[in-house]
């Protein structure tokens, strides 16, 4: 089972890297936090997947801890973007700003959902993975 979870972490890492790149493409300089979150989260996810694939227990711990921390961080950022988007919608003349904020909200929420899925699967199979690894 630890090999399957390592592939999940690799997918998670590539997804986070791609989200960071898409955020910069869509929002430019305003998306530096998404770029940092995507790049750091992606590299840590790929590292965790690689070492878990080799049977290292700390790779699983790293991947699960990263998913837990990013769930909290991305949940907070999604809520912040949502409240900012609602405030912008109440104003009449913020067309392009609203579009950028909406894209940031959607991208952050997608990152949150994949992170939550990764955390859930990691917790579900934790006992089995910890038994298989050293």
XYZ file of C-alpha atoms in Angstrom:
134
model
C 0.000 0.000 0.000
C 2.891 2.377 0.655
C 3.718 2.392 -3.078
C 0.174 3.523 -3.906
C 0.334 6.312 -1.340
C 3.722 7.368 -2.725
C 2.105 7.763 -6.159
C -0.621 9.865 -4.533
C 2.052 12.114 -3.025
C 3.772 12.396 -6.410
C 0.472 13.377 -8.055
C -0.140 15.846 -5.241
C 3.311 17.367 -5.768
C 2.836 17.777 -9.513
C -0.647 19.214 -8.973
C 0.626 21.808 -6.521
C 3.450 22.819 -8.876
C 0.970 23.152 -11.743
C -1.399 25.257 -9.637
C 1.433 27.607 -8.726
C 2.346 28.005 -12.380
C -1.275 28.584 -13.427
C -1.711 31.177 -10.680
C 1.256 33.164 -11.933
C 0.004 32.882 -15.506
C -3.463 34.144 -14.578
C -2.715 36.780 -11.968
C 0.926 37.686 -12.552
C 2.695 39.446 -9.684
C -0.380 39.232 -7.437
C -0.049 35.450 -7.202
C 3.256 35.227 -5.362
C 1.720 33.458 -2.349
C 0.106 30.855 -4.621
C 3.431 30.384 -6.396
C 5.286 29.915 -3.116
C 2.631 27.551 -1.756
C 2.536 25.582 -5.001
C 6.295 25.354 -5.412
C 7.067 24.480 -1.798
C 4.104 22.121 -1.481
C 4.930 20.473 -4.779
C 8.574 19.884 -3.982
C 7.793 18.550 -0.520
C 5.089 16.275 -1.964
C 7.454 14.911 -4.596
C 10.147 14.349 -1.966
C 7.714 12.546 0.335
C 6.482 10.381 -2.535
C 9.993 9.448 -3.614
C 11.159 8.381 -0.178
C 7.905 6.617 0.682
C 8.264 4.659 -2.560
C 11.664 3.518 -1.271
C 10.044 2.285 1.953
C 11.050 5.135 4.266
C 8.506 5.782 6.997
C 9.493 9.417 7.379
C 8.340 10.013 3.788
C 4.828 9.082 4.860
C 5.039 11.253 7.963
C 6.315 14.161 5.866
C 3.546 13.805 3.280
C 0.806 13.488 5.862
C 2.100 16.425 7.909
C 2.364 18.558 4.775
C -1.200 17.717 3.775
C -2.432 18.604 7.265
C -0.623 21.923 7.394
C -1.634 22.866 3.852
C -5.260 21.990 4.629
C -5.248 24.584 7.387
C -3.338 27.170 5.338
C -5.366 26.768 2.166
C -8.638 26.700 4.103
C -7.742 30.039 5.659
C -6.677 31.491 2.303
C -9.844 30.244 0.570
C -11.996 31.864 3.235
C -10.034 35.107 2.900
C -10.389 35.128 -0.883
C -14.097 34.364 -0.574
C -14.783 37.269 1.779
C -12.703 39.588 -0.416
C -14.617 38.416 -3.484
C -17.959 39.062 -1.792
C -16.839 42.563 -0.837
C -15.772 43.238 -4.434
C -19.086 42.032 -5.801
C -20.913 44.631 -3.713
C -18.979 47.366 -5.513
C -20.079 48.149 -9.053
C -16.901 49.111 -10.920
C -14.395 46.340 -10.083
C -14.747 44.128 -13.168
C -11.180 42.998 -13.771
C -10.292 42.932 -10.074
C -13.294 40.711 -9.422
C -12.223 38.350 -12.200
C -8.700 38.035 -10.772
C -10.010 37.522 -7.247
C -12.485 34.939 -8.516
C -9.750 32.982 -10.270
C -7.570 33.124 -7.155
C -10.473 31.814 -5.082
C -11.177 28.954 -7.506
C -7.532 27.959 -7.738
C -7.008 28.064 -3.985
C -10.174 26.054 -3.418
C -9.040 23.424 -5.945
C -5.715 23.182 -4.123
C -7.608 22.838 -0.834
C -9.798 20.016 -2.139
C -6.867 17.985 -3.480
C -4.942 18.575 -0.247
C -7.935 17.453 1.815
C -8.297 14.354 -0.348
C -4.602 13.548 0.103
C -4.857 13.984 3.864
C -7.967 11.807 4.058
C -6.419 8.946 2.078
C -3.202 9.197 4.109
C -5.068 8.941 7.398
C -7.258 6.092 6.129
C -4.278 3.915 5.241
C -1.837 5.115 7.908
C -1.823 1.917 9.951
C -1.105 -0.261 6.930
C 1.604 2.039 5.538
C 3.329 2.303 8.918
C 3.350 -1.499 9.173
C 4.984 -1.834 5.728
C 7.706 0.799 6.125
C 10.777 1.182 8.289
